[in-house]
Tab-separated table of C-alpha atoms in Angstrom:
chain	number	residue	atom	x	y	z
A	270	UNK	CA	113.776	23.787	-45.168
A	271	UNK	CA	111.094	22.050	-43.546
A	272	UNK	CA	108.048	23.879	-41.496
A	273	UNK	CA	108.223	22.299	-37.617
A	274	UNK	CA	110.805	20.348	-36.104
A	275	UNK	CA	109.379	19.059	-32.961
A	276	UNK	CA	112.911	18.442	-30.486
A	277	UNK	CA	112.650	16.894	-27.714
A	278	UNK	CA	115.693	17.021	-25.329
A	279	UNK	CA	116.769	13.968	-23.538
A	280	UNK	CA	119.237	12.819	-20.651
A	281	UNK	CA	118.037	9.085	-18.777
A	282	UNK	CA	115.000	9.926	-19.458
A	283	UNK	CA	113.870	6.939	-21.276
A	284	UNK	CA	110.610	5.706	-18.778
A	285	UNK	CA	109.682	9.464	-20.028
A	286	UNK	CA	109.534	8.814	-23.422
A	287	UNK	CA	107.504	4.996	-23.221
A	288	UNK	CA	105.217	6.954	-21.752
A	289	UNK	CA	104.715	10.183	-22.923
A	290	UNK	CA	106.493	9.750	-26.727
A	291	UNK	CA	103.236	8.100	-27.950
A	292	UNK	CA	101.030	10.633	-28.005
A	293	UNK	CA	103.519	13.397	-29.624
A	294	UNK	CA	103.828	10.810	-32.841
A	295	UNK	CA	100.609	9.835	-32.614
A	296	UNK	CA	98.981	13.996	-32.770
A	297	UNK	CA	102.130	15.646	-34.225
A	298	UNK	CA	103.079	13.230	-37.232
A	299	UNK	CA	100.764	15.053	-39.572
A	300	UNK	CA	102.080	18.231	-38.775
A	301	UNK	CA	105.894	17.891	-38.182
A	302	UNK	CA	108.682	16.202	-38.239
A	303	UNK	CA	110.083	14.218	-34.544
A	304	UNK	CA	113.268	14.969	-33.016
A	305	UNK	CA	115.215	13.398	-30.010
A	306	UNK	CA	118.074	15.396	-29.335
A	307	UNK	CA	119.954	12.770	-26.564
A	308	UNK	CA	122.449	14.708	-24.166
A	309	UNK	CA	124.521	11.633	-24.142
A	310	UNK	CA	122.177	9.142	-21.589
A	311	UNK	CA	123.415	6.703	-19.853
A	312	UNK	CA	120.501	4.557	-19.933
A	313	UNK	CA	118.580	2.616	-22.697
A	314	UNK	CA	116.608	5.623	-24.209
A	315	UNK	CA	118.584	5.466	-28.100
A	316	UNK	CA	118.363	1.714	-27.602
A	317	UNK	CA	114.143	2.380	-26.957
A	318	UNK	CA	114.273	4.692	-29.428
A	319	UNK	CA	115.907	2.569	-32.380
A	320	UNK	CA	114.033	-0.257	-32.136
A	321	UNK	CA	110.350	1.099	-31.173
A	322	UNK	CA	110.082	4.358	-32.573
A	323	UNK	CA	112.684	4.461	-35.926
A	324	UNK	CA	110.527	7.496	-37.143
A	325	UNK	CA	112.102	9.177	-34.666
A	326	UNK	CA	115.151	11.098	-35.829
A	327	UNK	CA	118.308	11.031	-33.969
A	328	UNK	CA	120.311	14.021	-32.844
A	329	UNK	CA	123.135	12.704	-30.635
A	330	UNK	CA	125.640	14.826	-28.621
A	331	UNK	CA	129.040	13.932	-26.697
A	332	UNK	CA	128.343	14.499	-23.623
A	333	UNK	CA	125.480	15.955	-20.930
A	334	UNK	CA	125.439	19.985	-22.185
A	335	UNK	CA	122.482	20.531	-20.011
A	336	UNK	CA	119.362	22.217	-21.383
A	337	UNK	CA	120.697	25.370	-22.352
A	338	UNK	CA	123.663	24.142	-24.528
A	339	UNK	CA	121.949	20.832	-25.201
A	340	UNK	CA	119.826	22.722	-27.628
A	341	UNK	CA	121.658	25.499	-28.842
A	342	UNK	CA	123.907	22.013	-30.306
A	343	UNK	CA	121.432	20.048	-31.882
A	344	UNK	CA	119.315	22.890	-33.251
A	345	UNK	CA	122.033	24.058	-34.947
A	346	UNK	CA	121.943	20.762	-36.829
A	347	UNK	CA	118.076	21.026	-37.712
A	348	UNK	CA	116.938	22.776	-40.776
A	349	UNK	CA	113.090	24.156	-39.788
A	350	UNK	CA	111.138	27.622	-39.819
A	351	UNK	CA	109.454	26.434	-36.746
A	352	UNK	CA	111.223	24.638	-33.453
A	353	UNK	CA	109.403	23.651	-31.577
A	354	UNK	CA	111.028	22.449	-27.916
A	355	UNK	CA	109.216	20.134	-25.808
A	356	UNK	CA	109.741	18.321	-22.685
A	357	UNK	CA	110.046	14.315	-22.765
A	358	UNK	CA	107.715	14.872	-19.914
A	359	UNK	CA	104.416	16.447	-22.101
A	360	UNK	CA	101.643	14.488	-22.915
A	361	UNK	CA	100.444	16.157	-25.984
A	362	UNK	CA	96.539	16.766	-27.555
A	363	UNK	CA	94.491	16.449	-30.626
A	364	UNK	CA	95.110	19.109	-32.850
A	365	UNK	CA	97.493	20.773	-30.378
A	366	UNK	CA	99.914	21.779	-33.404
A	367	UNK	CA	97.046	23.617	-35.724
A	368	UNK	CA	96.578	26.863	-33.372
A	369	UNK	CA	100.337	27.476	-32.565
A	370	UNK	CA	101.217	26.804	-36.341
A	371	UNK	CA	97.823	28.887	-37.595
A	372	UNK	CA	99.087	31.795	-35.103
A	373	UNK	CA	102.925	32.274	-36.326
A	374	UNK	CA	101.956	32.037	-39.900
A	375	UNK	CA	99.052	35.065	-39.170
A	376	UNK	CA	101.636	36.771	-37.045
A	377	UNK	CA	105.402	37.884	-38.696
A	378	UNK	CA	105.998	40.209	-35.592
A	379	UNK	CA	105.546	37.315	-33.481
A	380	UNK	CA	108.632	35.346	-32.067
A	381	UNK	CA	107.578	32.564	-30.155
A	382	UNK	CA	104.672	30.983	-28.570
A	383	UNK	CA	103.205	28.592	-26.167
A	384	UNK	CA	100.262	26.081	-25.593
A	385	UNK	CA	98.321	26.123	-22.247
A	386	UNK	CA	100.009	23.708	-19.979
A	387	UNK	CA	97.946	21.920	-17.670
A	388	UNK	CA	98.763	18.884	-14.725
A	389	UNK	CA	99.063	15.253	-15.832
A	390	UNK	CA	98.229	15.117	-12.065
A	391	UNK	CA	95.120	17.076	-12.036
A	392	UNK	CA	93.946	17.715	-15.458
A	393	UNK	CA	91.834	20.586	-14.938
A	394	UNK	CA	94.527	22.360	-12.874
A	395	UNK	CA	97.688	25.061	-14.160
A	396	UNK	CA	101.240	23.249	-13.996
A	397	UNK	CA	103.641	25.460	-12.795
A	398	UNK	CA	106.303	25.290	-15.407
A	399	UNK	CA	104.170	28.097	-17.745
A	400	UNK	CA	100.594	27.537	-16.964
A	401	UNK	CA	98.979	30.112	-19.418
A	402	UNK	CA	101.891	32.672	-20.043
A	403	UNK	CA	104.566	33.985	-18.123
A	404	UNK	CA	105.725	37.274	-16.831
A	405	UNK	CA	108.593	39.196	-14.348
A	406	UNK	CA	107.920	41.852	-11.551
A	407	UNK	CA	110.403	44.940	-11.441
A	408	UNK	CA	112.121	42.849	-9.174
A	409	UNK	CA	112.775	39.816	-11.899
A	410	UNK	CA	110.164	37.162	-10.038
A	411	UNK	CA	109.048	35.100	-12.806
A	412	UNK	CA	104.721	34.554	-12.429
A	413	UNK	CA	102.551	33.338	-14.956
A	414	UNK	CA	98.590	33.452	-15.801
A	415	UNK	CA	97.819	30.604	-12.856
A	416	UNK	CA	100.419	30.604	-11.346
A	417	UNK	CA	102.372	32.772	-8.899
A	418	UNK	CA	104.857	31.457	-6.699
A	419	UNK	CA	103.547	28.553	-5.337
A	420	UNK	CA	99.527	29.337	-6.025
A	421	UNK	CA	98.415	27.085	-8.937
A	422	UNK	CA	94.403	28.114	-10.370
A	423	UNK	CA	92.008	25.755	-11.119
A	424	UNK	CA	91.790	25.749	-15.181
A	425	UNK	CA	88.331	27.751	-15.609
A	426	UNK	CA	88.855	29.415	-18.704
A	427	UNK	CA	89.951	32.398	-17.250
A	428	UNK	CA	92.716	32.772	-19.297
A	429	UNK	CA	92.105	31.650	-22.025
A	430	UNK	CA	92.562	34.632	-24.516
A	431	UNK	CA	95.666	34.827	-26.882
A	432	UNK	CA	97.805	36.744	-24.619
A	433	UNK	CA	100.809	38.988	-25.465
A	434	UNK	CA	103.132	37.362	-22.468
A	435	UNK	CA	106.910	38.315	-21.457
A	436	UNK	CA	108.025	34.587	-21.687
A	437	UNK	CA	107.316	31.388	-23.370
A	438	UNK	CA	108.256	28.184	-21.039
A	439	UNK	CA	110.828	26.497	-22.443
A	440	UNK	CA	108.068	23.110	-21.668
A	441	UNK	CA	106.134	23.565	-25.280
A	442	UNK	CA	108.017	26.273	-27.023
A	443	UNK	CA	107.599	27.267	-30.343
A	444	UNK	CA	109.864	29.618	-32.355
A	445	UNK	CA	111.224	30.701	-34.911
A	446	UNK	CA	114.394	29.380	-35.772
A	447	UNK	CA	115.612	33.178	-37.749
A	448	UNK	CA	114.572	34.690	-34.297
A	449	UNK	CA	116.437	31.913	-32.637
A	450	UNK	CA	119.222	32.225	-34.180
A	451	UNK	CA	119.226	36.031	-34.281
A	452	UNK	CA	119.717	36.984	-30.368
A	453	UNK	CA	122.490	33.591	-31.074
A	454	UNK	CA	119.713	30.830	-28.702
A	455	UNK	CA	119.863	30.421	-25.538
A	456	UNK	CA	122.590	31.355	-22.699
A	457	UNK	CA	124.507	27.877	-22.545
A	458	UNK	CA	126.556	29.389	-19.330
A	459	UNK	CA	122.990	28.661	-17.777
A	460	UNK	CA	123.016	24.804	-18.314
A	461	UNK	CA	119.834	24.864	-16.900
A	462	UNK	CA	117.087	26.931	-15.246
A	463	UNK	CA	115.637	30.755	-17.000
A	464	UNK	CA	117.844	30.274	-20.370
A	465	UNK	CA	113.436	30.708	-21.564
A	466	UNK	CA	113.304	34.024	-20.101
A	467	UNK	CA	116.472	35.105	-20.567
A	468	UNK	CA	116.108	34.039	-24.097
A	469	UNK	CA	112.491	35.493	-24.588
A	470	UNK	CA	113.327	39.242	-23.030
A	471	UNK	CA	115.962	39.563	-25.567
A	472	UNK	CA	113.340	38.664	-28.273
A	473	UNK	CA	111.074	41.034	-26.368
A	474	UNK	CA	113.907	43.959	-26.325
A	475	UNK	CA	113.816	43.946	-29.965
A	476	UNK	CA	110.399	44.015	-30.292
A	477	UNK	CA	109.732	41.043	-31.341
A	478	UNK	CA	105.751	39.333	-29.397
A	479	UNK	CA	105.969	36.406	-27.468
A	480	UNK	CA	102.462	34.796	-26.990
A	481	UNK	CA	100.502	32.509	-25.459
A	482	UNK	CA	97.958	30.375	-27.387
A	483	UNK	CA	95.179	28.852	-25.145
A	484	UNK	CA	93.558	27.280	-27.824
A	485	UNK	CA	96.244	24.708	-27.960
A	486	UNK	CA	96.627	22.721	-24.629
A	487	UNK	CA	99.422	20.335	-23.792
A	488	UNK	CA	99.580	18.438	-20.099
A	489	UNK	CA	103.088	18.354	-18.056
A	490	UNK	CA	104.444	16.202	-15.153
A	491	UNK	CA	106.740	18.165	-14.465
A	492	UNK	CA	110.555	18.610	-11.908
A	493	UNK	CA	111.840	15.274	-13.783
A	494	UNK	CA	115.313	16.517	-14.212
A	495	UNK	CA	115.234	18.767	-10.749
A	496	UNK	CA	112.659	17.994	-8.430
A	497	UNK	CA	111.670	21.169	-6.405
A	498	UNK	CA	113.296	21.255	-3.330
A	499	UNK	CA	116.618	21.063	-4.844
A	500	UNK	CA	120.053	22.202	-3.515
A	501	UNK	CA	121.381	22.391	-6.959
A	502	UNK	CA	117.645	23.814	-8.910
A	503	UNK	CA	118.121	26.575	-5.974
A	504	UNK	CA	121.351	27.823	-7.174
A	505	UNK	CA	120.973	27.293	-11.008
A	506	UNK	CA	117.637	29.370	-10.617
A	507	UNK	CA	119.010	32.482	-8.335
A	508	UNK	CA	122.391	32.489	-10.200
A	509	UNK	CA	121.103	32.742	-13.505
A	510	UNK	CA	117.494	34.718	-12.475
A	511	UNK	CA	119.980	37.749	-11.366
A	512	UNK	CA	122.447	36.816	-14.816
A	513	UNK	CA	119.607	37.962	-17.110
A	514	UNK	CA	118.628	40.620	-14.887
A	515	UNK	CA	122.126	41.772	-15.545
A	516	UNK	CA	122.203	41.265	-18.859
A	517	UNK	CA	117.751	42.940	-19.872
A	518	UNK	CA	117.456	45.398	-17.445
A	519	UNK	CA	118.053	48.527	-18.855
A	520	UNK	CA	120.109	51.470	-17.436
A	521	UNK	CA	118.349	53.339	-15.466
A	522	UNK	CA	116.865	49.960	-13.422
A	523	UNK	CA	119.588	48.065	-13.392
A	524	UNK	CA	121.788	49.310	-9.641
A	525	UNK	CA	118.015	50.015	-8.114
A	526	UNK	CA	116.916	46.458	-8.853
A	527	UNK	CA	120.307	45.048	-8.279
A	528	UNK	CA	120.756	46.766	-4.848
A	529	UNK	CA	116.837	45.412	-4.002
A	530	UNK	CA	117.935	42.041	-4.919
A	531	UNK	CA	120.832	41.922	-3.247
A	532	UNK	CA	118.441	42.580	0.576
A	533	UNK	CA	115.930	40.106	-0.764
A	534	UNK	CA	118.352	37.146	-1.391
A	535	UNK	CA	119.660	37.268	2.006
A	536	UNK	CA	116.538	37.938	3.299
A	537	UNK	CA	115.588	34.684	1.470
A	538	UNK	CA	118.152	32.764	2.331
A	539	UNK	CA	117.274	33.342	6.012
A	540	UNK	CA	113.980	32.544	5.514
A	541	UNK	CA	114.581	29.389	4.339
A	542	UNK	CA	116.800	28.671	7.133
A	543	UNK	CA	115.209	29.985	10.077
A	544	UNK	CA	111.184	29.015	9.013
A	545	UNK	CA	112.021	26.018	6.645
A	546	UNK	CA	114.627	24.366	8.245
A	547	UNK	CA	116.375	24.057	5.212
A	548	UNK	CA	120.126	24.616	5.323
A	549	UNK	CA	120.135	23.579	1.591
A	550	UNK	CA	118.535	25.933	0.014
A	551	UNK	CA	120.097	28.297	2.480
A	552	UNK	CA	124.149	27.022	1.033
A	553	UNK	CA	122.440	27.185	-2.518
A	554	UNK	CA	121.419	30.986	-2.449
A	555	UNK	CA	124.553	32.442	-0.928
A	556	UNK	CA	126.680	30.204	-3.524
A	557	UNK	CA	124.492	31.646	-6.107
A	558	UNK	CA	125.150	34.970	-5.420
A	559	UNK	CA	128.926	34.498	-4.851
A	560	UNK	CA	128.768	32.876	-8.544
A	561	UNK	CA	127.173	35.754	-9.917
A	562	UNK	CA	129.350	38.075	-7.944
A	563	UNK	CA	132.201	35.875	-9.622
A	564	UNK	CA	131.353	35.665	-13.499
A	565	UNK	CA	129.156	39.035	-13.872
A	566	UNK	CA	132.662	40.279	-15.439
A	567	UNK	CA	132.065	37.923	-18.215
A	568	UNK	CA	128.573	39.138	-19.026
A	569	UNK	CA	129.263	42.759	-19.938
A	570	UNK	CA	130.070	42.292	-23.392
A	571	UNK	CA	126.125	40.687	-23.734
A	572	UNK	CA	124.870	43.500	-21.836
A	573	UNK	CA	126.174	46.272	-24.167
A	574	UNK	CA	124.883	44.080	-27.116
A	575	UNK	CA	121.738	43.374	-25.766
A	576	UNK	CA	121.361	47.231	-24.930
A	577	UNK	CA	122.038	47.872	-28.390
A	578	UNK	CA	119.393	45.694	-29.621
A	579	UNK	CA	116.851	48.178	-27.547
A	580	UNK	CA	113.430	48.662	-29.384
A	581	UNK	CA	111.256	48.840	-26.780
A	582	UNK	CA	112.001	51.034	-23.679
A	583	UNK	CA	109.166	50.217	-21.762
A	584	UNK	CA	107.950	46.292	-21.878
A	585	UNK	CA	104.478	46.122	-20.732
A	586	UNK	CA	104.937	42.090	-20.005
A	587	UNK	CA	107.678	43.419	-17.012
A	588	UNK	CA	105.487	44.700	-14.853
A	589	UNK	CA	105.958	47.752	-12.288
A	590	UNK	CA	105.036	46.084	-8.991
A	591	UNK	CA	107.074	44.257	-6.339
A	592	UNK	CA	105.418	40.342	-6.900
A	593	UNK	CA	106.311	40.056	-3.137
A	594	UNK	CA	103.986	42.904	-1.978
A	595	UNK	CA	101.101	42.190	-3.772
A	596	UNK	CA	101.617	38.899	-2.696
A	597	UNK	CA	102.495	38.405	0.674
A	598	UNK	CA	101.370	41.817	1.836
A	599	UNK	CA	98.150	42.166	-0.016
A	600	UNK	CA	97.261	38.484	-0.067
A	601	UNK	CA	96.626	38.598	-3.891
A	602	UNK	CA	97.535	35.205	-4.992
A	603	UNK	CA	95.537	35.166	-8.062
A	604	UNK	CA	97.040	36.480	-11.639
A	605	UNK	CA	93.275	38.454	-12.154
A	606	UNK	CA	94.111	39.891	-8.894
A	607	UNK	CA	97.495	41.709	-9.435
A	608	UNK	CA	97.286	45.036	-10.753
A	609	UNK	CA	97.118	45.045	-14.250
């Protein structure tokens, strides 16, 4: 068994691999084996790797399985103590792996961790996808140390402490292989978006810790596959977020939260249409609500099993407040300003 396997999931990402894979090889080769798992790309990704990067191990999948199931299928073929899932649009830094490995080795109660995620375009600012670790509010809205909705903070060292979080970003996620498979990996039905939050939440329900380790930091492009404002991204985010809530919320919260989400989701749809003139996202939210209603029954067994796993009744990283109320009504746009 290897110690660390860095696994980059690729689909038609030749340009990203050309630009950012060299930093991964330069700063990781002494501590990990680098894999590229390819979701049946139709560009020249595989030719690039075979010609210029023969030291990279290839896992070739038979079709585009998406992020969630693509990783499930690829990781099932890799024997390592730690998987490090890494987006192809990540630039890593010198000594980035060591703090992650050392922390995981020293803290057996920790299932997964992430480095600090900074923007490749403004290296003194957090990056939207994970910043310095993720949380959820009471209605399932994700936010991070360093990012709430559209407000992304400058990194002034204010979140440089190791912190327990609810979810670690899938852009750069280190996880024990044992923990990954004990919760059955990602939910492949999600295809993409919210799958890492869903998996990390299941780990927290089992009493396992998720942490951010800011001594390690990387730079992320972000939005490379489905850019912000894409209706498909909106659809997947809403559908998968509702499904995650249905699976993971405790019985005493489920009905209350789902009633509020019905109201808040349709409010978001109409706000998108009337204020932003965005008919694509308006339709995407309605489609997502309809899709969730149609496939909800398929997750009843998942919900029963997950609730049986419960070792933590109250997860501190799932906050009791409404993020919408804090952000829009009270004007609290920084993580440090939220109720602690």
